[in-house]
Short mmCIF file of C-alpha atoms in Angstrom, two decimals:
data_model
loop_
_atom_site.label_atom_id
_atom_site.label_comp_id
_atom_site.label_asym_id
_atom_site.label_seq_id
_atom_site.Cartn_x
_atom_site.Cartn_y
_atom_site.Cartn_z
CA MET A 7 160.71 77.55 142.76
CA ILE A 8 160.33 73.83 143.40
CA ASP A 9 159.00 72.82 146.81
CA TYR A 10 160.59 69.37 147.23
CA ALA A 11 159.18 68.70 150.70
CA GLY A 12 155.74 69.87 149.62
CA LEU A 13 155.78 67.55 146.61
CA MET A 14 156.81 64.64 148.79
CA THR A 15 153.89 65.38 151.11
CA LYS A 16 151.49 65.65 148.18
CA ALA A 17 152.66 62.30 146.82
CA ALA A 18 152.15 60.66 150.23
CA MET A 19 148.70 62.29 150.57
CA LEU A 20 147.56 61.06 147.18
CA ARG A 21 148.77 57.54 147.88
CA LYS A 22 146.68 57.57 151.03
CA LYS A 23 143.65 59.11 149.28
CA LEU A 24 143.77 56.43 146.59
CA GLY A 25 143.98 53.63 149.16
CA GLU A 26 147.67 52.78 148.77
CA ASP A 27 150.10 52.29 151.63
CA SER A 28 153.06 54.57 152.14
CA ASP A 29 155.91 52.49 150.74
CA SER A 30 154.88 49.62 148.43
CA PRO A 31 155.24 49.63 144.64
CA ILE A 32 152.03 50.77 142.92
CA ASP A 33 150.27 49.35 139.88
CA VAL A 34 149.56 52.85 138.64
CA PHE A 35 147.65 51.67 135.53
CA ALA A 36 145.19 49.69 137.64
CA LEU A 37 144.95 52.57 140.10
CA ALA A 38 144.02 55.04 137.35
CA GLN A 39 141.14 52.83 136.25
CA ARG A 40 139.67 53.09 139.75
CA ILE A 41 139.63 56.89 139.76
CA GLU A 42 136.05 58.13 139.42
CA GLY A 43 135.38 60.20 136.31
CA LEU A 44 138.77 59.58 134.70
CA SER A 45 139.15 58.36 131.14
CA LEU A 46 142.58 56.99 130.35
CA VAL A 47 143.66 57.05 126.72
CA TYR A 48 146.75 55.36 125.28
CA TYR A 49 147.75 56.88 121.96
CA PRO A 50 150.97 57.40 120.00
CA LEU A 51 151.53 61.11 120.70
CA GLY A 52 154.69 61.43 118.61
CA GLU A 53 158.31 61.93 119.57
CA ASN A 54 158.09 65.05 121.70
CA LEU A 55 155.16 64.50 124.06
CA SER A 56 154.82 62.08 126.94
CA GLY A 57 151.24 62.76 127.96
CA MET A 58 148.35 65.14 128.44
CA CYS A 59 145.82 65.94 131.12
CA ILE A 60 142.51 67.64 130.31
CA LYS A 61 140.16 68.49 133.14
CA GLY A 62 136.52 68.78 132.20
CA GLN A 63 133.38 69.95 133.91
CA GLY A 64 132.59 68.02 137.10
CA GLU A 65 134.19 64.62 137.26
CA ASN A 66 134.98 64.29 133.59
CA ASN A 67 138.71 64.20 133.10
CA VAL A 68 140.97 62.74 130.46
CA VAL A 69 144.57 61.62 130.77
CA ALA A 70 146.39 60.59 127.60
CA ILE A 71 149.63 58.63 127.64
CA ASN A 72 152.09 58.41 124.76
CA SER A 73 151.87 54.68 124.12
CA THR A 74 155.03 54.55 122.00
CA MET A 75 157.15 54.99 125.13
CA THR A 76 158.42 52.07 127.20
CA GLN A 77 156.05 50.70 129.79
CA GLY A 78 158.29 51.94 132.60
CA ARG A 79 158.16 55.44 131.17
CA GLN A 80 154.40 55.22 130.64
CA ARG A 81 153.95 54.42 134.33
CA PHE A 82 156.02 57.46 135.22
CA THR A 83 154.05 59.65 132.83
CA LEU A 84 150.76 58.50 134.32
CA ALA A 85 151.95 59.41 137.81
CA HIS A 86 153.15 62.76 136.37
CA GLU A 87 149.64 63.39 134.99
CA PHE A 88 148.19 62.67 138.44
CA TYR A 89 149.97 65.80 139.61
CA HIS A 90 148.21 67.88 136.94
CA LEU A 91 144.92 66.16 137.74
CA TYR A 92 144.98 66.72 141.49
CA PHE A 93 147.33 69.62 142.18
CA ASP A 94 147.72 71.78 139.06
CA GLU A 95 145.27 74.68 138.72
CA ASN A 96 145.52 74.69 134.92
CA MET A 97 142.72 72.87 133.12
CA VAL A 98 144.97 71.54 130.36
CA ALA A 99 148.53 70.23 130.56
CA VAL A 100 150.49 69.07 127.53
CA CYS A 101 153.65 67.41 128.74
CA GLU A 102 157.02 67.16 127.03
CA LYS A 103 158.98 63.95 126.87
CA ASN A 104 162.19 65.31 128.44
CA LEU A 105 162.29 64.71 132.17
CA TYR A 106 162.78 67.56 134.63
CA SER A 107 162.71 70.22 131.93
CA GLY A 108 160.41 73.06 130.91
CA LYS A 109 158.29 75.10 133.28
CA ASP A 110 158.34 74.65 137.06
CA VAL A 111 154.95 72.99 136.97
CA GLU A 112 156.37 70.27 134.69
CA LYS A 113 159.43 69.77 136.86
CA SER A 114 157.16 69.61 139.91
CA ALA A 115 154.99 67.01 138.19
CA ASP A 116 158.08 64.91 137.40
CA LEU A 117 159.30 65.08 141.01
CA PHE A 118 155.82 64.31 142.28
CA ALA A 119 155.68 61.24 139.99
CA SER A 120 159.04 60.10 141.30
CA TYR A 121 157.96 60.45 144.95
CA PHE A 122 154.57 58.89 144.22
CA LEU A 123 156.03 55.79 142.57
CA MET A 124 159.12 55.57 144.77
CA PRO A 125 158.42 56.86 148.28
CA GLU A 126 161.55 58.36 149.79
CA ALA A 127 161.86 56.08 152.81
CA ALA A 128 161.26 52.86 150.86
CA LEU A 129 163.72 53.89 148.14
CA LEU A 130 166.48 54.88 150.49
CA ILE A 131 166.14 51.76 152.63
CA MET A 132 166.38 49.63 149.51
CA ALA A 133 169.42 51.55 148.22
CA LYS A 134 171.16 51.31 151.59
CA THR A 135 170.46 47.57 151.87
CA LEU A 136 171.80 46.87 148.37
CA ILE A 137 174.99 48.77 149.10
CA LYS A 138 175.41 46.98 152.41
CA ASN A 139 174.90 43.56 150.77
CA SER A 140 177.36 44.24 147.96
CA GLN A 141 179.87 45.84 150.35
CA LYS A 142 180.47 48.64 147.85
CA GLN A 143 180.34 52.39 148.37
CA GLN A 144 177.95 53.12 145.51
CA LEU A 145 175.02 51.52 143.74
CA THR A 146 175.95 49.39 140.74
CA LEU A 147 174.08 49.12 137.45
CA GLU A 148 172.67 45.81 138.64
CA ASP A 149 171.40 47.50 141.82
CA LEU A 150 169.65 50.17 139.76
CA ILE A 151 168.02 47.50 137.62
CA HIS A 152 166.85 45.74 140.75
CA ILE A 153 165.33 48.97 142.10
CA GLU A 154 163.64 49.98 138.84
CA GLN A 155 162.19 46.50 138.49
CA TYR A 156 160.89 46.63 142.05
CA PHE A 157 159.16 50.01 141.65
CA GLY A 158 158.32 49.49 137.97
CA VAL A 159 159.82 52.70 136.63
CA SER A 160 162.07 53.55 133.71
CA HIS A 161 165.83 53.41 134.02
CA GLN A 162 166.14 57.17 133.45
CA ALA A 163 163.63 57.88 136.22
CA ILE A 164 165.61 55.87 138.75
CA VAL A 165 168.96 57.41 137.78
CA TYR A 166 167.52 60.94 137.99
CA ARG A 167 166.09 60.26 141.41
CA LEU A 168 169.09 58.54 142.97
CA ARG A 169 171.68 60.98 141.74
CA PHE A 170 170.40 63.37 144.39
CA THR A 171 171.32 60.83 147.09
CA PRO A 172 174.69 59.79 148.57
CA TYR A 173 174.25 56.35 146.99
CA LEU A 174 174.94 57.40 143.43
CA GLU A 175 177.54 60.03 142.71
CA GLN A 176 177.04 62.40 139.79
CA SER A 177 179.76 60.93 137.54
CA LYS A 178 178.33 57.41 137.89
CA ALA A 179 174.80 58.70 137.37
CA ASP A 180 175.91 60.35 134.12
CA LEU A 181 177.50 57.09 133.05
CA PHE A 182 174.46 54.96 133.91
CA PHE A 183 172.02 57.44 132.48
CA ASN A 184 172.62 56.48 128.85
CA VAL A 185 173.21 52.77 129.33
CA PHE A 186 170.87 50.37 127.53
CA VAL A 187 169.74 48.11 130.33
CA ARG A 188 167.24 45.82 128.64
CA SER A 189 169.56 42.96 127.83
CA ARG A 190 171.40 43.32 131.16
CA ALA A 191 168.04 43.04 132.96
CA GLU A 192 167.21 39.92 130.95
CA PHE A 193 170.53 38.32 131.92
CA LEU A 194 169.76 39.13 135.54
CA GLY A 195 166.57 37.12 135.18
CA TYR A 196 164.07 39.97 134.90
CA SER A 197 161.30 40.39 132.36
CA SER A 198 162.20 43.13 129.89
CA ASP A 199 158.59 44.39 129.62
CA LEU A 200 159.51 47.54 131.51
CA TYR A 201 161.90 48.61 128.77
CA LYS A 202 159.65 47.85 125.82
CA ALA A 203 156.80 49.68 124.15
CA LEU A 204 153.69 47.72 123.30
CA PRO A 205 153.29 46.42 119.73
CA ILE A 206 151.75 49.01 117.37
CA GLU A 207 148.28 47.41 117.32
CA LYS A 208 148.15 47.61 121.12
CA GLN A 209 149.20 51.25 121.32
CA TYR A 210 145.60 52.46 121.04
CA MET A 211 143.31 51.96 124.02
CA THR A 212 140.81 53.73 126.26
CA TYR A 213 139.80 52.73 129.78
CA GLY A 214 137.63 54.14 132.51
CA HIS A 215 134.87 56.76 132.56
CA TYR A 216 134.29 57.07 128.79
CA ILE A 217 133.68 53.34 128.39
CA LYS A 218 131.37 53.30 131.42
CA GLN A 219 129.43 56.31 130.10
CA ALA A 220 128.96 54.70 126.68
CA GLU A 221 127.68 51.53 128.33
CA GLN A 222 125.21 53.52 130.42
CA LEU A 223 123.84 55.35 127.37
CA PHE A 224 123.33 52.00 125.68
CA SER A 225 121.83 50.19 128.64
CA LYS A 226 119.38 53.07 129.20
CA GLY A 227 118.22 52.68 125.60
CA LEU A 228 119.32 56.18 124.57
CA ILE A 229 121.59 55.05 121.73
CA SER A 230 121.43 52.28 119.17
CA THR A 231 123.71 49.25 119.03
CA GLY A 232 125.43 50.88 116.06
CA LYS A 233 126.03 54.11 117.99
CA TYR A 234 127.35 52.17 120.98
CA GLU A 235 129.77 50.29 118.75
CA GLN A 236 130.80 53.55 117.08
CA LEU A 237 131.59 55.11 120.47
CA LEU A 238 133.66 52.06 121.40
CA LEU A 239 135.47 52.09 118.05
CA ASP A 240 136.22 55.81 118.49
CA ALA A 241 137.89 54.75 121.75
CA PHE A 242 139.85 52.00 119.91
CA ARG A 243 137.95 49.29 121.81
CA THR A 244 137.74 46.84 118.94
CA ASP A 245 138.16 44.14 121.58
CA LEU A 246 134.76 45.08 123.04
CA VAL A 247 133.07 45.36 119.65
CA TYR A 248 134.53 42.33 117.88
CA GLY A 249 135.95 40.33 120.80
CA GLU A 250 139.52 39.20 121.26
CA GLU A 251 141.18 36.87 118.79
CA GLU A 252 140.90 34.09 121.35
CA ASP A 253 137.62 34.84 123.04
CA GLY A 254 136.48 33.60 126.40
CA ASP A 255 137.37 33.93 130.07
CA VAL A 256 139.64 31.57 131.89
CA ILE A 257 138.59 30.69 135.40
CA ASP A 258 141.53 29.82 137.58
CA MET B 21 117.41 48.53 83.97
CA THR B 22 120.12 49.76 86.35
CA GLU B 23 120.26 47.73 89.50
CA SER B 24 119.98 49.56 92.80
CA LEU B 25 123.04 50.55 94.76
CA LEU B 26 123.63 48.87 98.12
CA PHE B 27 124.56 51.15 101.01
CA PHE B 28 126.42 49.15 103.62
CA ASP B 29 126.46 49.70 107.36
CA THR B 30 129.62 48.84 109.33
CA ASP B 31 128.05 45.87 111.09
CA CYS B 32 127.11 44.03 107.93
CA LEU B 33 130.23 44.84 105.93
CA SER B 34 132.54 43.92 108.81
CA ALA B 35 130.76 40.57 109.20
CA PHE B 36 131.95 39.57 105.71
CA LEU B 37 135.40 41.09 106.16
CA TRP B 38 136.02 39.18 109.39
CA VAL B 39 135.36 35.82 107.72
CA ASN B 40 137.34 36.79 104.59
CA GLN B 41 134.28 36.59 102.35
CA GLU B 42 134.33 39.99 100.69
CA ASN B 43 134.62 37.96 97.48
CA LEU B 44 130.99 36.89 97.98
CA LEU B 45 129.96 40.53 97.97
CA GLU B 46 132.03 41.03 94.83
CA GLN B 47 130.40 38.10 93.05
CA LEU B 48 126.89 39.17 94.02
CA TYR B 49 127.04 42.97 93.79
CA CYS B 50 130.29 44.06 92.09
CA GLY B 51 130.22 47.79 91.37
CA ARG B 52 126.98 48.34 93.28
CA ILE B 53 128.47 48.39 96.76
CA VAL B 54 128.61 51.82 98.39
CA ILE B 55 130.56 52.38 101.59
CA PRO B 56 129.59 55.62 103.30
CA ALA B 57 132.59 57.65 104.52
CA GLU B 58 131.34 57.25 108.09
CA VAL B 59 131.41 53.45 107.70
CA TYR B 60 134.88 53.64 106.17
CA LYS B 61 136.00 55.63 109.22
CA GLU B 62 134.59 53.01 111.60
CA LEU B 63 136.58 50.37 109.72
CA SER B 64 139.79 52.42 109.78
CA ILE B 65 140.60 51.91 113.46
CA PRO B 66 144.35 51.32 113.85
CA THR B 67 143.81 48.21 115.97
CA ILE B 68 142.17 46.39 113.03
CA PRO B 69 144.37 47.37 110.07
CA HIS B 70 143.53 44.16 108.21
CA LEU B 71 139.88 45.21 107.85
CA LYS B 72 140.82 48.60 106.43
CA ALA B 73 143.26 46.93 104.03
CA LYS B 74 140.45 44.74 102.69
CA VAL B 75 138.12 47.71 102.26
CA ASP B 76 140.85 49.69 100.50
CA LEU B 77 141.38 46.78 98.12
CA MET B 78 137.65 46.64 97.36
CA LEU B 79 137.69 50.37 96.60
CA LYS B 80 140.88 50.15 94.53
CA ASN B 81 139.53 47.29 92.43
CA GLY B 82 136.24 49.04 91.79
CA ILE B 83 134.24 46.42 93.69
CA ALA B 84 132.95 49.15 95.96
CA ARG B 85 132.89 52.92 96.02
CA LYS B 86 133.04 55.38 98.88
CA ALA B 87 130.32 58.02 99.33
CA SER B 88 130.64 61.21 101.33
CA ILE B 89 127.65 63.24 102.42
CA GLN B 90 128.01 66.87 101.37
CA THR B 91 126.64 69.60 103.60
CA GLU B 92 123.30 71.21 102.78
CA THR B 93 122.17 68.30 100.63
CA LYS B 94 118.97 66.30 101.21
CA GLU B 95 120.96 63.38 102.55
CA TYR B 96 122.89 65.69 104.90
CA HIS B 97 119.74 67.03 106.52
CA LEU B 98 118.35 63.52 106.94
CA TYR B 99 121.67 62.27 108.30
CA ARG B 100 121.78 65.09 110.87
CA LYS B 101 118.25 64.30 111.94
CA LEU B 102 119.11 60.62 112.47
CA VAL B 103 122.32 61.15 114.44
CA THR B 104 120.75 63.70 116.75
CA ALA B 105 117.43 61.83 117.15
CA SER B 106 115.57 65.08 116.73
CA ASP B 107 112.31 63.12 116.31
CA SER B 108 111.05 62.19 119.75
CA GLY B 109 110.90 58.52 120.55
CA HIS B 110 113.87 57.63 118.34
CA VAL B 111 117.20 56.56 119.78
CA ILE B 112 120.39 58.21 118.55
CA ILE B 113 121.83 55.94 115.90
CA GLY B 114 125.45 55.57 114.81
CA ASP B 115 127.07 57.76 112.16
CA GLY B 116 127.65 54.76 109.88
CA GLU B 117 124.11 53.42 109.99
CA ALA B 118 122.66 56.96 109.72
CA ALA B 119 124.76 57.67 106.63
CA ALA B 120 123.74 54.36 105.04
CA ILE B 121 120.04 55.09 105.72
CA ALA B 122 120.21 58.69 104.47
CA LEU B 123 122.05 57.73 101.27
CA ALA B 124 119.78 54.74 100.60
CA LYS B 125 116.72 56.94 101.03
CA VAL B 126 117.88 59.80 98.81
CA TYR B 127 119.38 57.61 96.06
CA ASN B 128 116.56 55.07 96.19
CA GLY B 129 119.04 52.34 97.02
CA ILE B 130 119.09 49.32 99.28
CA LEU B 131 120.08 49.62 102.92
CA VAL B 132 122.36 46.79 104.08
CA SER B 133 122.37 46.59 107.87
CA ASN B 134 121.87 44.04 110.62
CA ASN B 135 120.82 46.33 113.45
CA LEU B 136 117.13 45.58 112.92
CA LYS B 137 116.04 46.58 116.40
CA ASP B 138 117.17 50.16 115.82
CA ILE B 139 116.76 50.71 112.10
CA LEU B 140 113.54 48.87 111.26
CA VAL B 141 111.56 51.95 112.23
CA TYR B 142 113.39 53.90 109.50
CA VAL B 143 113.06 51.07 106.98
CA HIS B 144 109.28 51.35 107.37
CA GLU B 145 109.18 55.13 107.67
CA PHE B 146 111.20 55.68 104.49
CA SER B 147 109.93 52.56 102.67
CA LEU B 148 113.51 51.41 102.21
CA GLN B 149 114.58 48.23 100.49
CA HIS B 150 116.65 46.35 103.01
CA LYS B 151 119.12 43.48 103.19
CA THR B 152 120.89 41.81 106.10
CA THR B 153 123.85 39.44 106.33
CA GLY B 154 121.32 36.61 106.31
CA THR B 155 119.70 37.87 103.10
CA ILE B 156 123.08 38.09 101.40
CA LEU B 157 124.16 34.60 102.45
CA LYS B 158 120.79 33.25 101.25
CA GLU B 159 121.34 34.91 97.87
CA ALA B 160 124.85 33.40 97.77
CA LEU B 161 123.33 29.98 98.51
CA GLU B 162 120.71 30.39 95.79
CA ALA B 163 123.38 31.51 93.33
CA GLY B 164 125.39 28.38 94.11
CA LEU B 165 128.28 30.36 95.54
CA ILE B 166 128.13 28.62 98.92
CA THR B 167 126.60 25.49 100.44
CA GLU B 168 124.38 25.54 103.51
CA VAL B 169 127.17 23.81 105.45
CA PHE B 170 129.66 26.51 104.44
CA GLY B 171 127.03 29.17 105.19
CA ASN B 172 126.74 27.76 108.70
CA GLN B 173 130.53 27.93 109.11
CA LEU B 174 130.55 31.56 108.02
CA TRP B 175 127.64 32.29 110.34
CA GLN B 176 129.58 30.87 113.30
CA GLY B 177 132.63 32.89 112.33
CA MET B 178 130.55 36.07 112.22
CA LEU B 179 128.91 35.30 115.56
CA LYS B 180 132.37 34.78 117.03
CA LYS B 181 133.16 38.34 116.01
CA ARG B 182 130.02 39.42 117.86
CA ARG B 183 128.00 40.30 114.77
CA LYS B 184 124.31 40.37 115.57
CA LEU B 185 122.66 38.00 113.14
CA GLY B 186 119.43 37.22 114.98
CA PHE B 187 119.70 33.43 114.71
CA LEU B 188 122.09 30.86 116.12
CA THR B 189 122.73 29.20 112.76
CA PHE B 190 122.35 29.94 109.07
CA SER B 191 120.06 26.92 108.86
CA ASP B 192 117.80 28.43 111.54
CA TYR B 193 117.70 31.64 109.52
CA LEU B 194 116.77 29.77 106.34
CA LYS B 195 114.08 27.80 108.19
CA ASN B 196 112.57 31.02 109.51
CA GLU B 197 112.61 32.59 106.05
CA SER B 198 110.77 29.66 104.50
CA GLN B 199 107.94 29.78 107.05
#
């Protein structure tokens, strides 16, 4: 059975633990890179999986994100994996792409992700304000786009979440659920990055603990330059081995 | 007399691939270039598909061949020793450079690698013949395939891709060699 209130509390607790306030949008990618002992891998995991979480000995954990999904969905998946990382007793979680389906632990992780990225109070205040401003009874598609852009989540994630509120009735939610919003968002003046996957050559990446560990092995003189580069290449970090196409930092 | 095979490490081969000069390798060593499977793997990263495509073309056209190390062979045992640094005092070296060293040793070939700091100990220990990117460019210069000016341009291009060449310019390398 799903403990909605408990999940909401867990989401609030984790925000606090990770140094975030209780209602602002979160840059969850940047946040993950600050978590001690976590390696974050972006990899095309196919059509059926959204992500994975593998907990190792001590602080040695890996979260993998299906990088073929839209960036909004990837953010949601990462927050979903946080649930497995911090609150799931299982050591390995392989997560399906379909939202709010499968075992209770998967549904819980989806709800947790939703509460973590869109805290209840902040979401409801925003929904209420939008309705008040538009003088309509229900949220419009434009309102939903505004909310998903604000919190940086996928369109499906926002529709799922708001259909449990008085601001979006079931029939409208069903209608909005399968609407392609990318071009509408562009016409409203938003960037469409949220609705796009990265180009294929950027769908492979590793951040965090693994990269730090490899650097430590090298700087302690335990591995050769060739081994260090091999470890980085295994992690798809060709940017660190060969540099970017346009190398150099910009100071501004 | 059959000329020795050249066993390339990732660092050296990639240096030529990045500056689109695999044709120099072809003109100098066509048919003698061996790419260990471990090096091929390091060049098959999905974020650099253009490098893999060039290697595949070299293999397809017979300019180079790929070599896999079979288990329980002499080269396998040496390879395992190198990648696990079972001899005290040695750092763990990469799979690609270890494979190139092991194959060069067993088949009495030439090791082609730039990572001198880490591999020189093995070059001496196994009495290996050895070439670097600098050696190859010097041979290309002597064969009239490139000018020193062009060599310097290639050198800069390789440095830009973070290849470790030991000198700031090709001219500096040549000067050092002539001393």
